[in-house]
XYZ file of C-alpha atoms in Angstrom:
118
model
C -17.201 16.020 13.253
C -17.714 13.225 15.780
C -16.526 9.695 14.973
C -16.957 6.446 16.868
C -13.755 5.208 18.513
C -12.136 8.566 17.788
C -9.324 7.923 20.263
C -7.515 6.192 17.379
C -7.223 9.668 15.838
C -5.514 10.878 19.018
C -3.108 7.917 18.802
C -2.291 8.888 15.208
C -1.650 12.562 15.915
C 0.129 14.426 14.237
C -0.347 12.380 11.036
C -2.357 14.163 8.362
C -5.331 11.879 7.688
C -8.099 12.429 5.133
C -11.659 11.416 5.948
C -14.148 10.021 3.445
C -17.492 8.231 3.770
C -17.435 4.688 2.334
C -20.207 2.067 2.622
C -21.732 4.250 5.358
C -18.544 4.057 7.453
C -15.932 6.700 8.156
C -12.807 5.780 6.235
C -9.401 7.378 6.653
C -6.530 7.795 4.247
C -2.888 8.439 4.961
C -1.224 9.698 1.826
C -2.622 7.743 -1.107
C -3.530 4.678 0.978
C -6.791 3.921 2.699
C -5.671 2.628 6.102
C -8.732 2.106 8.283
C -12.426 2.784 8.752
C -14.593 3.296 11.824
C -17.989 1.570 11.951
C -20.715 1.713 14.581
C -24.163 0.878 13.214
C -27.228 -1.010 14.420
C -27.192 -3.503 11.540
C -24.528 -6.234 11.690
C -23.210 -5.230 15.144
C -20.534 -7.959 14.897
C -18.807 -5.740 12.318
C -18.725 -2.646 14.535
C -15.206 -1.547 15.358
C -12.029 -0.625 13.508
C -11.807 -1.925 9.959
C -8.238 -2.390 8.743
C -7.393 -2.042 5.067
C -4.845 -4.711 4.235
C -4.063 -7.529 1.836
C -5.019 -11.180 2.265
C -1.342 -12.175 2.353
C -0.949 -10.130 5.583
C -3.991 -11.494 7.445
C -2.121 -14.204 9.327
C 0.664 -11.858 10.444
C -1.788 -9.160 11.547
C -3.830 -11.690 13.516
C -0.644 -12.658 15.377
C 0.096 -8.998 16.192
C -3.453 -7.902 17.060
C -5.711 -10.178 19.055
C -9.332 -10.808 17.992
C -9.014 -9.590 14.386
C -11.540 -11.282 12.112
C -13.060 -11.095 8.647
C -15.773 -8.523 7.985
C -19.144 -10.202 7.550
C -21.425 -7.506 6.139
C -19.981 -6.514 2.759
C -17.907 -9.552 1.848
C -14.740 -7.459 1.818
C -12.017 -10.073 1.444
C -8.959 -7.933 2.038
C -10.209 -6.039 5.104
C -10.166 -7.198 8.723
C -12.108 -5.850 11.695
C -11.115 -5.416 15.315
C -14.588 -5.714 16.854
C -15.623 -3.257 19.536
C -16.657 -6.284 21.627
C -13.023 -7.443 21.873
C -11.510 -7.567 25.351
C -8.343 -6.256 23.655
C -9.980 -3.394 21.732
C -7.960 -0.477 23.121
C -4.719 -2.472 23.055
C -5.440 -3.397 19.431
C -6.132 0.191 18.434
C -2.800 1.275 19.887
C -1.027 -1.441 17.864
C -2.890 -0.449 14.671
C -1.863 3.175 15.205
C 1.770 2.142 15.776
C 1.811 0.173 12.523
C 0.327 3.090 10.578
C 2.839 5.527 12.095
C 5.665 3.145 11.140
C 4.367 3.076 7.544
C 4.013 -0.693 7.856
C 3.215 -2.487 4.617
C 0.778 -4.641 6.633
C -1.796 -1.841 6.718
C -3.128 0.206 3.833
C -4.303 -0.255 0.284
C -4.166 2.079 -2.660
C -7.726 2.210 -4.019
C -8.218 1.307 -7.646
C -9.075 4.222 -9.879
C -12.659 3.984 -11.054
C -13.027 4.126 -14.809
C -15.452 6.643 -16.224
C -18.285 5.166 -18.246
């Protein structure tokens, strides 16, 4: 399977990641946490890049660690941030994201809520 910005997967080797489609993007889980998603689509090109699953309380700290992080515009996802592919610091940011995931940083990753059956 081919993913946009797949060099993040090389940076994360040998971690065992799980792939899942979400909102038309390629999302990745490490253990029980969703940690990031890869998006490259024609609609809302400002949101193309690496989406980081996080919590609002960590936004400020992450923005200090990774330049050019911003809120996602398209889906109104409040807890997620995006490192846009247009960033001059895109590759540098991806390396930092991978380091944080490998260090099991609490700054990255959310445990998805279990959907209740109707």
